[in-house]
PDB file of C-alpha atoms in Angstrom:
ATOM      1  CA  ASP S 115      -0.827  -4.333   4.460  1.00 83.00           C
ATOM      2  CA  LYS S 116      -0.283  -5.347   8.076  1.00 94.00           C
ATOM      3  CA  ILE S 117      -0.856  -2.951  10.941  1.00 97.00           C
ATOM      4  CA  LYS S 118       2.470  -1.511  12.067  1.00 97.00           C
ATOM      5  CA  VAL S 119       2.896  -1.084  15.820  1.00 97.00           C
ATOM      6  CA  LEU S 120       5.676   0.871  17.496  1.00 98.00           C
ATOM      7  CA  ILE S 121       6.585   0.376  21.140  1.00 98.00           C
ATOM      8  CA  CYS S 122       8.354   3.434  22.522  1.00 96.00           C
ATOM      9  CA  SER S 123      10.173   2.112  25.537  1.00 94.00           C
ATOM     10  CA  HIS S 124      11.021   3.976  28.681  1.00 90.00           C
ATOM     11  CA  CYS S 125      14.304   4.030  30.534  1.00 81.00           C
ATOM     12  CA  PHE S 126      14.144   1.250  33.120  1.00 80.00           C
ATOM     13  CA  TYR S 127      15.584   3.590  35.715  1.00 77.00           C
ATOM     14  CA  ASP S 128      12.758   6.126  35.396  1.00 78.00           C
ATOM     15  CA  ASN S 129       9.938   5.973  37.923  1.00 80.00           C
ATOM     16  CA  PRO S 130       7.154   3.895  36.332  1.00 83.00           C
ATOM     17  CA  GLN S 131       4.548   5.435  38.652  1.00 83.00           C
ATOM     18  CA  ALA S 132       5.742   9.033  38.125  1.00 84.00           C
ATOM     19  CA  TYR S 133       2.303  10.293  37.070  1.00 84.00           C
ATOM     20  CA  GLY S 134       0.241   7.886  39.114  1.00 83.00           C
ATOM     21  CA  LYS S 135      -1.021   4.340  38.726  1.00 90.00           C
ATOM     22  CA  ILE S 136      -0.178   2.489  35.534  1.00 94.00           C
ATOM     23  CA  LEU S 137      -1.530  -0.850  34.331  1.00 96.00           C
ATOM     24  CA  PHE S 138       1.711  -2.690  35.212  1.00 96.00           C
ATOM     25  CA  HIS S 139       4.142  -2.767  38.133  1.00 93.00           C
ATOM     26  CA  ASP S 140       6.980  -1.487  35.977  1.00 94.00           C
ATOM     27  CA  PHE S 141       8.244  -0.984  32.433  1.00 93.00           C
ATOM     28  CA  TYR S 142       9.717  -4.489  32.247  1.00 94.00           C
ATOM     29  CA  GLU S 143       6.320  -6.092  32.935  1.00 96.00           C
ATOM     30  CA  TRP S 144       4.746  -3.786  30.366  1.00 97.00           C
ATOM     31  CA  LEU S 145       7.259  -4.790  27.663  1.00 97.00           C
ATOM     32  CA  CYS S 146       6.862  -8.491  28.451  1.00 97.00           C
ATOM     33  CA  PHE S 147       3.074  -8.115  28.164  1.00 98.00           C
ATOM     34  CA  LEU S 148       3.438  -6.443  24.769  1.00 98.00           C
ATOM     35  CA  GLY S 149       5.833  -9.224  23.759  1.00 98.00           C
ATOM     36  CA  ARG S 150       3.173 -11.809  24.585  1.00 98.00           C
ATOM     37  CA  MET S 151       0.609  -9.765  22.682  1.00 98.00           C
ATOM     38  CA  SER S 152       2.906  -9.701  19.654  1.00 98.00           C
ATOM     39  CA  GLU S 153       2.617 -13.484  19.542  1.00 97.00           C
ATOM     40  CA  LYS S 154      -1.196 -13.273  19.505  1.00 97.00           C
ATOM     41  CA  THR S 155      -1.463 -10.788  16.629  1.00 97.00           C
ATOM     42  CA  ASP S 156      -0.584 -10.561  12.966  1.00 96.00           C
ATOM     43  CA  TYR S 157       0.878  -7.067  13.196  1.00 98.00           C
ATOM     44  CA  ASP S 158       4.365  -5.834  12.374  1.00 97.00           C
ATOM     45  CA  TRP S 159       5.825  -4.992  15.791  1.00 98.00           C
ATOM     46  CA  TYR S 160       8.750  -2.609  16.315  1.00 98.00           C
ATOM     47  CA  ILE S 161      10.438  -1.200  19.380  1.00 97.00           C
ATOM     48  CA  LYS S 162      12.364   2.034  19.650  1.00 96.00           C
ATOM     49  CA  MET S 163      14.439   2.528  22.762  1.00 92.00           C
ATOM     50  CA  HIS S 164      14.280   5.643  24.884  1.00 85.00           C
ATOM     51  CA  PRO S 165      16.607   8.149  23.176  1.00 82.00           C
ATOM     52  CA  ASP S 166      19.028   8.468  26.098  1.00 82.00           C
ATOM     53  CA  PRO S 167      18.988   5.116  27.882  1.00 82.00           C
ATOM     54  CA  LEU S 168      21.079   4.530  30.955  1.00 83.00           C
ATOM     55  CA  PRO S 169      23.536   1.617  30.966  1.00 86.00           C
ATOM     56  CA  GLY S 170      21.758  -1.722  31.103  1.00 86.00           C
ATOM     57  CA  THR S 171      18.591  -0.604  29.327  1.00 88.00           C
ATOM     58  CA  GLU S 172      19.644  -1.811  25.888  1.00 90.00           C
ATOM     59  CA  GLU S 173      20.691  -5.204  27.253  1.00 92.00           C
ATOM     60  CA  ILE S 174      17.326  -5.649  28.975  1.00 92.00           C
ATOM     61  CA  ILE S 175      15.405  -4.718  25.818  1.00 94.00           C
ATOM     62  CA  ARG S 176      17.510  -7.032  23.663  1.00 94.00           C
ATOM     63  CA  GLY S 177      16.811  -9.821  26.164  1.00 95.00           C
ATOM     64  CA  ILE S 178      13.064  -9.213  25.934  1.00 94.00           C
ATOM     65  CA  ILE S 179      12.976  -9.129  22.151  1.00 93.00           C
ATOM     66  CA  SER S 180      15.074 -12.279  21.952  1.00 96.00           C
ATOM     67  CA  GLN S 181      12.097 -14.004  23.625  1.00 97.00           C
ATOM     68  CA  TYR S 182       9.612 -12.371  21.240  1.00 97.00           C
ATOM     69  CA  PRO S 183      11.026 -12.555  17.700  1.00 95.00           C
ATOM     70  CA  LYS S 184       8.011 -10.774  16.167  1.00 97.00           C
ATOM     71  CA  ILE S 185       9.367  -7.510  17.633  1.00 98.00           C
ATOM     72  CA  THR S 186      12.043  -5.733  15.612  1.00 97.00           C
ATOM     73  CA  LEU S 187      14.413  -3.249  17.250  1.00 96.00           C
ATOM     74  CA  ILE S 188      14.797  -0.036  15.276  1.00 95.00           C
ATOM     75  CA  PRO S 189      17.497   2.591  15.867  1.00 93.00           C
ATOM     76  CA  SER S 190      16.601   5.113  18.566  1.00 89.00           C
ATOM     77  CA  GLN S 191      17.707   7.901  16.207  1.00 90.00           C
ATOM     78  CA  THR S 192      14.921   7.031  13.745  1.00 94.00           C
ATOM     79  CA  SER S 193      12.826  10.154  13.276  1.00 93.00           C
ATOM     80  CA  HIS S 194       9.115  10.331  13.902  1.00 92.00           C
ATOM     81  CA  LEU S 195       8.628  11.617  10.355  1.00 95.00           C
ATOM     82  CA  GLN S 196      10.412   8.583   8.929  1.00 95.00           C
ATOM     83  CA  LEU S 197       8.179   6.272  10.967  1.00 94.00           C
ATOM     84  CA  ILE S 198       5.084   7.959   9.547  1.00 93.00           C
ATOM     85  CA  GLU S 199       6.447   7.873   5.982  1.00 94.00           C
ATOM     86  CA  GLU S 200       7.058   4.140   6.392  1.00 93.00           C
ATOM     87  CA  GLY S 201       3.463   3.548   7.447  1.00 94.00           C
ATOM     88  CA  MET S 202       3.597   3.197  11.227  1.00 95.00           C
ATOM     89  CA  ASN S 203       0.007   3.094  12.488  1.00 93.00           C
ATOM     90  CA  PHE S 204       0.005   2.789  16.294  1.00 97.00           C
ATOM     91  CA  VAL S 205       2.335   3.747  19.112  1.00 98.00           C
ATOM     92  CA  PHE S 206       2.408   2.190  22.571  1.00 98.00           C
ATOM     93  CA  THR S 207       3.870   4.019  25.537  1.00 97.00           C
ATOM     94  CA  VAL S 208       3.210   4.041  29.250  1.00 96.00           C
ATOM     95  CA  TYR S 209       3.250   7.833  29.594  1.00 95.00           C
ATOM     96  CA  GLY S 210       5.893   9.104  27.187  1.00 93.00           C
ATOM     97  CA  SER S 211       6.166  12.414  25.365  1.00 94.00           C
ATOM     98  CA  VAL S 212       5.354  10.536  22.152  1.00 95.00           C
ATOM     99  CA  GLY S 213       1.789  10.868  23.430  1.00 96.00           C
ATOM    100  CA  HIS S 214       1.778  14.437  22.162  1.00 96.00           C
ATOM    101  CA  GLU S 215       4.719  14.373  19.732  1.00 95.00           C
ATOM    102  CA  LEU S 216       3.279  11.639  17.537  1.00 96.00           C
ATOM    103  CA  ALA S 217      -0.345  12.645  18.080  1.00 96.00           C
ATOM    104  CA  ALA S 218       0.600  16.054  16.637  1.00 96.00           C
ATOM    105  CA  LEU S 219       1.693  14.171  13.515  1.00 95.00           C
ATOM    106  CA  GLY S 220      -1.589  12.260  13.359  1.00 94.00           C
ATOM    107  CA  MET S 221      -0.523   8.932  14.840  1.00 95.00           C
ATOM    108  CA  GLN S 222      -2.735   6.857  17.135  1.00 97.00           C
ATOM    109  CA  VAL S 223      -1.093   6.589  20.590  1.00 98.00           C
ATOM    110  CA  VAL S 224      -2.129   4.118  23.291  1.00 98.00           C
ATOM    111  CA  ASN S 225      -0.976   4.790  26.860  1.00 97.00           C
ATOM    112  CA  ALA S 226      -0.708   2.180  29.603  1.00 97.00           C
ATOM    113  CA  GLY S 227      -2.043   4.047  32.572  1.00 90.00           C
ATOM    114  CA  TYR S 228      -2.310   7.488  34.067  1.00 93.00           C
ATOM    115  CA  ASN S 229      -0.267   9.936  31.999  1.00 94.00           C
ATOM    116  CA  PRO S 230       0.179  13.655  31.301  1.00 93.00           C
ATOM    117  CA  HIS S 231      -2.253  13.430  28.364  1.00 95.00           C
ATOM    118  CA  ILE S 232      -5.108  11.884  30.358  1.00 95.00           C
ATOM    119  CA  GLY S 233      -7.189  15.071  30.273  1.00 94.00           C
ATOM    120  CA  TYR S 234      -7.212  15.102  26.489  1.00 96.00           C
ATOM    121  CA  ASP S 235      -8.794  12.938  23.837  1.00 95.00           C
ATOM    122  CA  PHE S 236      -5.910  12.757  21.340  1.00 97.00           C
ATOM    123  CA  ASN S 237      -4.590   9.477  22.875  1.00 97.00           C
ATOM    124  CA  TRP S 238      -6.204   6.220  23.900  1.00 97.00           C
ATOM    125  CA  HIS S 239      -6.391   5.761  27.684  1.00 97.00           C
ATOM    126  CA  PRO S 240      -7.448   2.215  28.630  1.00 96.00           C
ATOM    127  CA  LYS S 241      -8.514   1.990  32.254  1.00 95.00           C
ATOM    128  CA  SER S 242      -7.817  -1.696  32.857  1.00 97.00           C
ATOM    129  CA  LEU S 243      -5.543  -4.457  31.656  1.00 97.00           C
ATOM    130  CA  GLU S 244      -8.548  -6.147  30.034  1.00 97.00           C
ATOM    131  CA  GLU S 245      -9.396  -2.985  28.098  1.00 97.00           C
ATOM    132  CA  TYR S 246      -5.733  -2.572  27.105  1.00 98.00           C
ATOM    133  CA  GLU S 247      -5.635  -6.115  25.728  1.00 98.00           C
ATOM    134  CA  LYS S 248      -8.927  -5.526  23.892  1.00 97.00           C
ATOM    135  CA  PHE S 249      -7.447  -2.394  22.291  1.00 96.00           C
ATOM    136  CA  ILE S 250      -4.412  -4.338  21.116  1.00 98.00           C
ATOM    137  CA  LEU S 251      -6.429  -7.192  19.660  1.00 98.00           C
ATOM    138  CA  ASN S 252      -8.752  -4.794  17.811  1.00 97.00           C
ATOM    139  CA  LEU S 253      -6.433  -2.127  16.417  1.00 97.00           C
ATOM    140  CA  SER S 254      -8.031  -2.356  12.977  1.00 95.00           C
ATOM    141  CA  GLN S 255     -11.232  -0.971  14.499  1.00 94.00           C
ATOM    142  CA  MET S 256      -9.563   1.890  16.379  1.00 93.00           C
ATOM    143  CA  LYS S 257      -9.351   5.289  14.738  1.00 94.00           C
ATOM    144  CA  LYS S 258      -9.389   8.432  16.810  1.00 94.00           C
ATOM    145  CA  GLU S 259      -9.867  11.839  15.240  1.00 95.00           C
ATOM    146  CA  ILE S 260      -6.982  13.949  16.499  1.00 96.00           C
ATOM    147  CA  ARG S 261      -7.620  17.651  16.849  1.00 96.00           C
ATOM    148  CA  LYS S 262      -4.251  19.378  16.590  1.00 96.00           C
ATOM    149  CA  ARG S 263      -5.594  22.322  18.544  1.00 97.00           C
ATOM    150  CA  ASP S 264      -5.954  20.027  21.577  1.00 97.00           C
ATOM    151  CA  VAL S 265      -2.386  18.769  21.162  1.00 97.00           C
ATOM    152  CA  TYR S 266      -1.086  22.350  20.970  1.00 96.00           C
ATOM    153  CA  GLU S 267      -3.137  23.325  24.012  1.00 95.00           C
ATOM    154  CA  PHE S 268      -1.662  20.385  25.939  1.00 95.00           C
ATOM    155  CA  TYR S 269       1.848  21.433  24.880  1.00 93.00           C
ATOM    156  CA  PHE S 270       1.318  24.974  26.111  1.00 91.00           C
ATOM    157  CA  MET S 271      -0.223  23.886  29.395  1.00 90.00           C
ATOM    158  CA  HIS S 272       2.398  21.189  30.073  1.00 89.00           C
ATOM    159  CA  TYR S 273       5.555  23.078  29.070  1.00 85.00           C
ATOM    160  CA  TYR S 274       4.738  26.739  29.615  1.00 80.00           C
ATOM    161  CA  TYR S 275       1.726  27.478  31.754  1.00 76.00           C
ATOM    162  CA  THR S 276       2.424  25.123  34.649  1.00 70.00           C
ATOM    163  CA  ILE S 277       6.213  25.463  34.785  1.00 67.00           C
ATOM    164  CA  ALA S 278       7.701  28.228  36.915  1.00 68.00           C
ATOM    165  CA  ASP S 279       9.854  30.533  34.794  1.00 68.00           C
ATOM    166  CA  ASP S 280      11.592  32.124  37.769  1.00 72.00           C
ATOM    167  CA  PHE S 281      12.698  29.105  39.763  1.00 67.00           C
ATOM    168  CA  PHE S 282      16.490  29.640  39.472  1.00 71.00           C
ATOM    169  CA  LEU S 283      16.713  32.864  37.495  1.00 74.00           C
ATOM    170  CA  LYS S 284      14.683  36.041  37.239  1.00 80.00           C
ATOM    171  CA  SER S 285      13.315  34.573  33.988  1.00 80.00           C
ATOM    172  CA  TYR S 286      14.654  31.406  32.397  1.00 74.00           C
ATOM    173  CA  ARG S 287      12.988  32.152  29.061  1.00 76.00           C
ATOM    174  CA  GLN S 288      14.509  35.646  28.993  1.00 83.00           C
ATOM    175  CA  TYR S 289      17.930  34.217  29.906  1.00 83.00           C
ATOM    176  CA  ILE S 290      17.729  31.693  27.018  1.00 82.00           C
ATOM    177  CA  ALA S 291      16.573  34.379  24.572  1.00 87.00           C
ATOM    178  CA  GLU S 292      19.480  36.645  25.508  1.00 88.00           C
ATOM    179  CA  THR S 293      22.259  34.023  25.439  1.00 84.00           C
TER     180      THR S 293
END
């Protein structure tokens, strides 16, 4: 009956400010903050590593969760559908693609700063660390209606409309279709 929270980590070697200002200096600070929050709540906390972590990432994450035993590491190959079937309620990311992937499946996603989904209402976008903490402490009161049409619109705009198709080839999409 507990709220189930998934942390979708980022690769520590990615740029934490890639989309603009986030609520933390870097991903390490973000994970440590969530670790401290896990100690203040009665939720089931899980963490799933970035699917293709660079060397050192797993060791850092294992070090963090050794300090916060309420967080359970789950295999990075665990599917989103399995997470939903097992009752996962909330997902925390800084700016990850789970913002649209899991929102499309009806999950509540909370970002930690400026992100690609900021122009849409299918994720939670706290504007301050205080608001972020308030979100975490009050998850039972948070339920956002997710309009799949908005998620699909985001997907189109992010992956098709704004990306040049003819950067290296006459048409990348045509090349892929023909090979």
